[in-house]
Each structure stands twice: as C-alpha cells, then as structure tokens.
Amino acid sequence: MKLILLGPPGAGKGTQAEALAKRRGLVQLSTGEMLRAAVKAGTEIGKKADAVMKAGGLVSNEIVIGIIAERIEQPDCKNGFILDGFPRTLPQAAALDKLLKSKGTKLDAVIELKVDDGILLSRIENRVKETLAAGGTVRADDNAEALKSRLMAYYRETAPLTGYYFAKEDLETIDGMAPIDEVARQIDAILAKVAA
Ligand code: AMP
C-alpha cells in the first residue's frame, strides 16, 4: 500500500501517518522529519535546509525529491509507505509519479485531511504545549511567525495538489476536524475500499 496524506500544517498528517504505519506495518516517510534529522546531524543537506525551514519556507524540490528517491529504494519500503509532507509542490508530485512508474508501481490512495483554517494555529500551539509537557524539544518552526509562512507556502504551492490528484482520480477527502480515532477509522475505510 502506497499512499499520501495531504493537508496543511497542523491538519494531523503526522499523527495519523504514525498510527497508520503501526496498524498496517507500513513505513512513515516524513520529509520534515528527515530534514530535521539532517539539520541536527549537520549534513550538507541539513545546512542548506536549516534557515529555510526555520523561516517556514519550502526546501528546494531538488533536495526533497533526492531524499525521497533514495529512501523509497530501501528494503523496508517494499511493503508500502505513507508519505507525510511529500509531495508539497506540483514538480514534486510529477517527480513522484515518474519515480513510481519507473519502478512499475503507482499510488494506491491520496487522502486529504480537510480542516478549518482557523483551527491550525491553536493546533500548533497545542503541539508546543504537549511537547513541552512531555519534556521534548519544540520544533524551531512551531511559532506564530513561521506558521504564517508555512501556511502561505501551503496555499501557494501545496493546495494545488488536491486538484492534481482529483484530476487523476486518486483523491479521497476526509474531515480532519473529527476526533483522532474517527479520522483513523475513515482512513481505514478508504484503504479497505482501495484494497477491494
Ligand atoms: P513538516 O514536518 O512536514 O511540517 O515539514 C517541516 C518543514 O520541512 C517545512 O516547513 C519545509 O520547510 C520542510 N519540508 C518538509 N517537506 C518538504 C517538502 N516536501 N518540500 C519542501 N520542503 C519541505
């Protein structure tokens, strides 16, 4: 099973991808997590991505496509994967199509988590509070200023992907405002339909 979770920052993609990966034995591929790891490790990619990420911008297509192309070649991706935070631009979506085609495979589903814009800031604020309460480190881009840029990048670059996948008849949209368990149930229902 190969699928994409789409949605703005704070929509719950990471939460759902992590839970779904556990339920189904799939690999969660979060480009955000991979980039944060690269920044922490001080790699060349990390050095290039750091400032852009802190400001809430998008890292170059070239870099993230390269990361994903390499990652999906790994043996643990054979069973399938959940893309969380990739693709984020139309060129990334086109590159993914090409990549999967060259491997003789394709996506099984693209699931959009639809949420009210007004709730996103409070969701990010909650994530910060929960992280701090758990003694964790808050993401450098989880603040009001960077969130504004992340939302602008989302609406400018990523929102058109719903149209792209709708036209390809891959898109399924669910209510991301529902409680976490209910969203998970809706995702499972879509995957059951796809598998049938
Ligand atoms: P995320 O953890 O998905 O919210 O991603 C955090 C940040 O990493 C984003 O705000 C971008 O700066 C960068 N990033 C993650 N995935 C991508 C992508 N597919 N394309 C460009 N930038 C990305």
Tab-separated table of N, CA, C and O in Angstrom, residues 40-125:
chain	number	residue	atom	x	y	z
A	40	LYS	N	20.013	18.403	12.330
A	40	LYS	CA	20.622	18.021	13.605
A	40	LYS	C	22.007	17.399	13.388
A	40	LYS	O	22.947	17.664	14.139
A	41	ALA	N	22.104	16.584	12.338
A	41	ALA	CA	23.369	15.896	12.071
A	41	ALA	C	24.381	16.808	11.383
A	41	ALA	O	25.550	16.442	11.228
A	42	GLY	N	23.917	17.988	10.948
A	42	GLY	CA	24.829	18.945	10.307
A	42	GLY	C	25.318	18.499	8.940
A	42	GLY	O	26.419	18.875	8.525
A	43	THR	N	24.524	17.706	8.216
A	43	THR	CA	24.920	17.272	6.874
A	43	THR	C	24.830	18.455	5.901
A	43	THR	O	24.266	19.504	6.233
A	44	GLU	N	25.332	18.251	4.680
A	44	GLU	CA	25.260	19.309	3.658
A	44	GLU	C	23.810	19.709	3.413
A	44	GLU	O	23.472	20.889	3.325
A	45	ILE	N	22.935	18.691	3.302
A	45	ILE	CA	21.507	18.970	3.079
A	45	ILE	C	20.945	19.754	4.263
A	45	ILE	O	20.228	20.736	4.101
A	46	GLY	N	21.307	19.315	5.465
A	46	GLY	CA	20.835	19.988	6.673
A	46	GLY	C	21.243	21.449	6.688
A	46	GLY	O	20.455	22.327	7.037
A	47	LYS	N	22.475	21.724	6.276
A	47	LYS	CA	22.964	23.107	6.270
A	47	LYS	C	22.172	23.957	5.283
A	47	LYS	O	21.870	25.114	5.529
A	48	LYS	N	21.832	23.347	4.144
A	48	LYS	CA	21.067	24.088	3.130
A	48	LYS	C	19.632	24.319	3.596
A	48	LYS	O	19.017	25.323	3.281
A	49	ALA	N	19.073	23.343	4.336
A	49	ALA	CA	17.650	23.391	4.676
A	49	ALA	C	17.348	24.224	5.926
A	49	ALA	O	16.251	24.765	6.066
A	50	ASP	N	18.310	24.330	6.825
A	50	ASP	CA	18.068	24.878	8.157
A	50	ASP	C	17.327	26.225	8.159
A	50	ASP	O	16.246	26.356	8.734
A	51	ALA	N	17.906	27.238	7.497
A	51	ALA	CA	17.334	28.583	7.561
A	51	ALA	C	15.961	28.624	6.897
A	51	ALA	O	15.025	29.271	7.392
A	52	VAL	N	15.840	27.911	5.777
A	52	VAL	CA	14.562	27.886	5.041
A	52	VAL	C	13.470	27.314	5.937
A	52	VAL	O	12.356	27.847	6.019
A	53	MET	N	13.797	26.223	6.633
A	53	MET	CA	12.804	25.578	7.493
A	53	MET	C	12.421	26.467	8.665
A	53	MET	O	11.245	26.594	8.995
A	54	LYS	N	13.420	27.088	9.281
A	54	LYS	CA	13.132	27.959	10.431
A	54	LYS	C	12.187	29.088	10.038
A	54	LYS	O	11.336	29.507	10.804
A	55	ALA	N	12.340	29.571	8.796
A	55	ALA	CA	11.513	30.673	8.339
A	55	ALA	C	10.152	30.203	7.827
A	55	ALA	O	9.302	31.015	7.477
A	56	GLY	N	9.972	28.894	7.764
A	56	GLY	CA	8.674	28.369	7.310
A	56	GLY	C	8.546	28.281	5.802
A	56	GLY	O	7.443	28.143	5.279
A	57	GLY	N	9.673	28.370	5.093
A	57	GLY	CA	9.632	28.250	3.625
A	57	GLY	C	9.745	26.802	3.186
A	57	GLY	O	9.779	25.894	4.022
A	58	LEU	N	9.808	26.599	1.879
A	58	LEU	CA	9.942	25.239	1.355
A	58	LEU	C	11.374	24.984	0.911
A	58	LEU	O	11.981	25.817	0.232
A	59	VAL	N	11.878	23.841	1.274
A	59	VAL	CA	13.205	23.403	0.840
A	59	VAL	C	13.101	23.087	-0.657
A	59	VAL	O	12.017	22.750	-1.155
A	60	SER	N	14.220	23.169	-1.378
A	60	SER	CA	14.139	23.039	-2.837
A	60	SER	C	13.613	21.668	-3.275
A	60	SER	O	13.852	20.655	-2.607
A	61	ASN	N	12.906	21.681	-4.388
A	61	ASN	CA	12.378	20.429	-4.945
A	61	ASN	C	13.504	19.419	-5.141
A	61	ASN	O	13.356	18.237	-4.844
A	62	GLU	N	14.615	19.905	-5.662
A	62	GLU	CA	15.752	19.030	-5.958
A	62	GLU	C	16.168	18.230	-4.717
A	62	GLU	O	16.359	17.013	-4.777
A	63	ILE	N	16.278	18.935	-3.599
A	63	ILE	CA	16.722	18.266	-2.364
A	63	ILE	C	15.703	17.226	-1.903
A	63	ILE	O	16.041	16.059	-1.666
A	64	VAL	N	14.429	17.630	-1.792
A	64	VAL	CA	13.451	16.678	-1.219
A	64	VAL	C	13.160	15.521	-2.173
A	64	VAL	O	12.982	14.384	-1.730
A	65	ILE	N	13.172	15.775	-3.467
A	65	ILE	CA	12.955	14.674	-4.422
A	65	ILE	C	14.112	13.680	-4.303
A	65	ILE	O	13.906	12.466	-4.294
A	66	GLY	N	15.323	14.220	-4.165
A	66	GLY	CA	16.503	13.358	-3.997
A	66	GLY	C	16.388	12.498	-2.749
A	66	GLY	O	16.671	11.290	-2.776
A	67	ILE	N	15.937	13.108	-1.652
A	67	ILE	CA	15.800	12.370	-0.382
A	67	ILE	C	14.788	11.231	-0.543
A	67	ILE	O	15.036	10.092	-0.150
A	68	ILE	N	13.655	11.537	-1.142
A	68	ILE	CA	12.596	10.524	-1.280
A	68	ILE	C	13.013	9.423	-2.265
A	68	ILE	O	12.789	8.230	-2.014
A	69	ALA	N	13.644	9.823	-3.352
A	69	ALA	CA	14.060	8.829	-4.358
A	69	ALA	C	14.984	7.796	-3.717
A	69	ALA	O	14.857	6.595	-3.962
A	70	GLU	N	15.875	8.297	-2.861
A	70	GLU	CA	16.817	7.403	-2.201
A	70	GLU	C	16.110	6.536	-1.155
A	70	GLU	O	16.346	5.340	-1.044
A	71	ARG	N	15.201	7.179	-0.410
A	71	ARG	CA	14.556	6.491	0.718
A	71	ARG	C	13.638	5.350	0.261
A	71	ARG	O	13.608	4.297	0.884
A	72	ILE	N	12.891	5.566	-0.833
A	72	ILE	CA	11.941	4.505	-1.213
A	72	ILE	C	12.629	3.297	-1.866
A	72	ILE	O	12.002	2.283	-2.093
A	73	GLU	N	13.926	3.447	-2.105
A	73	GLU	CA	14.701	2.300	-2.599
A	73	GLU	C	15.065	1.337	-1.467
A	73	GLU	O	15.479	0.208	-1.711
A	74	GLN	N	14.943	1.793	-0.219
A	74	GLN	CA	15.356	0.959	0.915
A	74	GLN	C	14.413	-0.241	1.062
A	74	GLN	O	13.214	-0.130	0.783
A	75	PRO	N	14.953	-1.377	1.521
A	75	PRO	CA	14.158	-2.601	1.609
A	75	PRO	C	12.890	-2.468	2.461
A	75	PRO	O	11.879	-3.085	2.157
A	76	ASP	N	12.940	-1.630	3.520
A	76	ASP	CA	11.764	-1.539	4.402
A	76	ASP	C	10.565	-0.876	3.710
A	76	ASP	O	9.451	-0.918	4.225
A	77	CYS	N	10.781	-0.273	2.555
A	77	CYS	CA	9.667	0.368	1.845
A	77	CYS	C	8.946	-0.602	0.911
A	77	CYS	O	7.950	-0.228	0.281
A	78	LYS	N	9.456	-1.816	0.821
A	78	LYS	CA	8.882	-2.806	-0.103
A	78	LYS	C	7.407	-3.068	0.173
A	78	LYS	O	6.599	-3.212	-0.742
A	79	ASN	N	7.046	-3.159	1.480
A	79	ASN	CA	5.654	-3.441	1.866
A	79	ASN	C	4.716	-2.283	1.611
A	79	ASN	O	3.502	-2.438	1.639
A	80	GLY	N	5.294	-1.125	1.451
A	80	GLY	CA	4.483	0.064	1.232
A	80	GLY	C	4.888	1.175	2.181
A	80	GLY	O	5.644	0.957	3.123
A	81	PHE	N	4.391	2.377	1.880
A	81	PHE	CA	4.770	3.538	2.702
A	81	PHE	C	3.684	4.597	2.688
A	81	PHE	O	2.811	4.617	1.827
A	82	ILE	N	3.782	5.441	3.710
A	82	ILE	CA	2.853	6.567	3.830
A	82	ILE	C	3.685	7.831	3.693
A	82	ILE	O	4.596	8.075	4.496
A	83	LEU	N	3.419	8.599	2.688
A	83	LEU	CA	4.145	9.855	2.507
A	83	LEU	C	3.444	10.945	3.308
A	83	LEU	O	2.244	11.194	3.133
A	84	ASP	N	4.206	11.572	4.191
A	84	ASP	CA	3.656	12.590	5.096
A	84	ASP	C	4.503	13.853	4.906
A	84	ASP	O	5.648	13.906	5.326
A	85	GLY	N	3.945	14.827	4.193
A	85	GLY	CA	4.710	16.055	3.943
A	85	GLY	C	5.415	16.060	2.596
A	85	GLY	O	6.170	16.976	2.290
A	86	PHE	N	5.179	15.064	1.806
A	86	PHE	CA	5.711	14.980	0.433
A	86	PHE	C	4.659	14.263	-0.412
A	86	PHE	O	4.124	13.253	0.041
A	87	PRO	N	4.372	14.710	-1.618
A	87	PRO	CA	4.884	15.915	-2.268
A	87	PRO	C	4.213	17.175	-1.718
A	87	PRO	O	3.125	17.123	-1.177
A	88	ARG	N	4.894	18.302	-1.889
A	88	ARG	CA	4.363	19.578	-1.426
A	88	ARG	C	4.256	20.583	-2.571
A	88	ARG	O	3.790	21.708	-2.357
A	89	THR	N	4.726	20.204	-3.749
A	89	THR	CA	4.633	21.090	-4.919
A	89	THR	C	4.263	20.220	-6.127
A	89	THR	O	4.453	18.991	-6.096
A	90	LEU	N	3.786	20.877	-7.177
A	90	LEU	CA	3.437	20.116	-8.386
A	90	LEU	C	4.664	19.416	-8.991
A	90	LEU	O	4.558	18.244	-9.368
A	91	PRO	N	5.838	20.085	-9.081
A	91	PRO	CA	7.010	19.350	-9.600
A	91	PRO	C	7.359	18.129	-8.749
A	91	PRO	O	7.782	17.102	-9.282
A	92	GLN	N	7.156	18.212	-7.421
A	92	GLN	CA	7.418	17.037	-6.577
A	92	GLN	C	6.426	15.913	-6.898
A	92	GLN	O	6.797	14.735	-6.931
A	93	ALA	N	5.163	16.283	-7.136
A	93	ALA	CA	4.152	15.266	-7.456
A	93	ALA	C	4.493	14.588	-8.784
A	93	ALA	O	4.401	13.362	-8.918
A	94	ALA	N	4.924	15.404	-9.767
A	94	ALA	CA	5.274	14.847	-11.074
A	94	ALA	C	6.487	13.931	-10.942
A	94	ALA	O	6.543	12.845	-11.541
A	95	ALA	N	7.464	14.353	-10.127
A	95	ALA	CA	8.667	13.535	-9.941
A	95	ALA	C	8.308	12.216	-9.263
A	95	ALA	O	8.857	11.164	-9.603
A	96	LEU	N	7.373	12.262	-8.310
A	96	LEU	CA	6.964	11.036	-7.623
A	96	LEU	C	6.286	10.072	-8.603
A	96	LEU	O	6.576	8.872	-8.606
A	97	ASP	N	5.407	10.611	-9.425
A	97	ASP	CA	4.737	9.766	-10.434
A	97	ASP	C	5.776	9.051	-11.302
A	97	ASP	O	5.670	7.856	-11.567
A	98	LYS	N	6.753	9.832	-11.735
A	98	LYS	CA	7.789	9.301	-12.627
A	98	LYS	C	8.601	8.210	-11.926
A	98	LYS	O	8.869	7.150	-12.498
A	99	LEU	N	8.920	8.511	-10.678
A	99	LEU	CA	9.715	7.584	-9.872
A	99	LEU	C	8.980	6.250	-9.697
A	99	LEU	O	9.553	5.169	-9.885
A	100	LEU	N	7.702	6.332	-9.342
A	100	LEU	CA	6.926	5.109	-9.108
A	100	LEU	C	6.730	4.360	-10.423
A	100	LEU	O	6.802	3.133	-10.465
A	101	LYS	N	6.504	5.111	-11.493
A	101	LYS	CA	6.312	4.483	-12.799
A	101	LYS	C	7.561	3.698	-13.205
A	101	LYS	O	7.473	2.577	-13.707
A	102	SER	N	8.701	4.290	-12.936
A	102	SER	CA	9.967	3.627	-13.320
A	102	SER	C	10.167	2.338	-12.524
A	102	SER	O	10.908	1.458	-12.933
A	103	LYS	N	9.489	2.243	-11.376
A	103	LYS	CA	9.578	1.026	-10.574
A	103	LYS	C	8.392	0.096	-10.860
A	103	LYS	O	8.189	-0.905	-10.156
A	104	GLY	N	7.584	0.458	-11.847
A	104	GLY	CA	6.434	-0.369	-12.240
A	104	GLY	C	5.324	-0.378	-11.210
A	104	GLY	O	4.553	-1.328	-11.099
A	105	THR	N	5.216	0.702	-10.444
A	105	THR	CA	4.172	0.750	-9.420
A	105	THR	C	3.484	2.115	-9.437
A	105	THR	O	3.850	2.989	-10.222
A	106	LYS	N	2.471	2.270	-8.584
A	106	LYS	CA	1.802	3.570	-8.505
A	106	LYS	C	1.168	3.739	-7.127
A	106	LYS	O	1.170	2.797	-6.328
A	107	LEU	N	0.623	4.930	-6.892
A	107	LEU	CA	-0.007	5.195	-5.607
A	107	LEU	C	-1.324	4.442	-5.496
A	107	LEU	O	-2.028	4.272	-6.490
A	108	ASP	N	-1.661	3.998	-4.276
A	108	ASP	CA	-2.959	3.372	-4.054
A	108	ASP	C	-4.003	4.401	-3.640
A	108	ASP	O	-5.179	4.238	-3.931
A	109	ALA	N	-3.567	5.420	-2.938
A	109	ALA	CA	-4.529	6.437	-2.494
A	109	ALA	C	-3.826	7.733	-2.116
A	109	ALA	O	-2.665	7.732	-1.708
A	110	VAL	N	-4.573	8.824	-2.288
A	110	VAL	CA	-4.127	10.129	-1.801
A	110	VAL	C	-5.252	10.626	-0.901
A	110	VAL	O	-6.388	10.785	-1.363
A	111	ILE	N	-4.955	10.806	0.365
A	111	ILE	CA	-6.007	11.175	1.321
A	111	ILE	C	-5.754	12.581	1.841
A	111	ILE	O	-4.698	12.879	2.404
A	112	GLU	N	-6.748	13.430	1.614
A	112	GLU	CA	-6.637	14.818	2.068
A	112	GLU	C	-7.353	14.978	3.409
A	112	GLU	O	-8.515	14.586	3.539
A	113	LEU	N	-6.653	15.521	4.386
A	113	LEU	CA	-7.279	15.829	5.675
A	113	LEU	C	-7.733	17.286	5.609
A	113	LEU	O	-6.900	18.197	5.600
A	114	LYS	N	-9.040	17.471	5.550
A	114	LYS	CA	-9.563	18.830	5.397
A	114	LYS	C	-9.872	19.431	6.770
A	114	LYS	O	-10.565	18.806	7.566
A	115	VAL	N	-9.316	20.597	7.027
A	115	VAL	CA	-9.554	21.237	8.331
A	115	VAL	C	-9.843	22.725	8.139
A	115	VAL	O	-9.469	23.312	7.126
A	116	ASP	N	-10.525	23.316	9.134
A	116	ASP	CA	-10.800	24.756	9.080
A	116	ASP	C	-9.503	25.513	9.325
A	116	ASP	O	-8.767	25.203	10.268
A	117	ASP	N	-9.245	26.531	8.499
A	117	ASP	CA	-8.013	27.321	8.652
A	117	ASP	C	-7.872	27.876	10.063
A	117	ASP	O	-6.779	27.911	10.616
A	118	GLY	N	-8.998	28.295	10.633
A	118	GLY	CA	-8.971	28.966	11.940
A	118	GLY	C	-8.406	28.103	13.048
A	118	GLY	O	-7.956	28.627	14.070
A	119	ILE	N	-8.421	26.802	12.876
A	119	ILE	CA	-8.015	25.925	13.977
A	119	ILE	C	-6.512	25.612	13.954
A	119	ILE	O	-5.948	25.132	14.931
A	120	LEU	N	-5.858	25.920	12.829
A	120	LEU	CA	-4.485	25.459	12.659
A	120	LEU	C	-3.512	26.044	13.679
A	120	LEU	O	-2.705	25.328	14.247
A	121	LEU	N	-3.665	27.377	13.930
A	121	LEU	CA	-2.735	27.997	14.883
A	121	LEU	C	-2.903	27.364	16.259
A	121	LEU	O	-1.921	27.030	16.927
A	122	SER	N	-4.167	27.154	16.691
A	122	SER	CA	-4.357	26.588	18.038
A	122	SER	C	-3.860	25.149	18.087
A	122	SER	O	-3.366	24.691	19.116
A	123	ARG	N	-3.945	24.416	16.976
A	123	ARG	CA	-3.409	23.038	16.969
A	123	ARG	C	-1.894	23.045	17.135
A	123	ARG	O	-1.331	22.229	17.836
A	124	ILE	N	-1.243	23.996	16.447
A	124	ILE	CA	0.221	24.085	16.569
A	124	ILE	C	0.587	24.501	17.997
A	124	ILE	O	1.522	23.965	18.600
A	125	GLU	N	-0.217	25.449	18.564
A	125	GLU	CA	0.053	25.879	19.949
A	125	GLU	C	-0.086	24.695	20.908
A	125	GLU	O	0.701	24.535	21.832
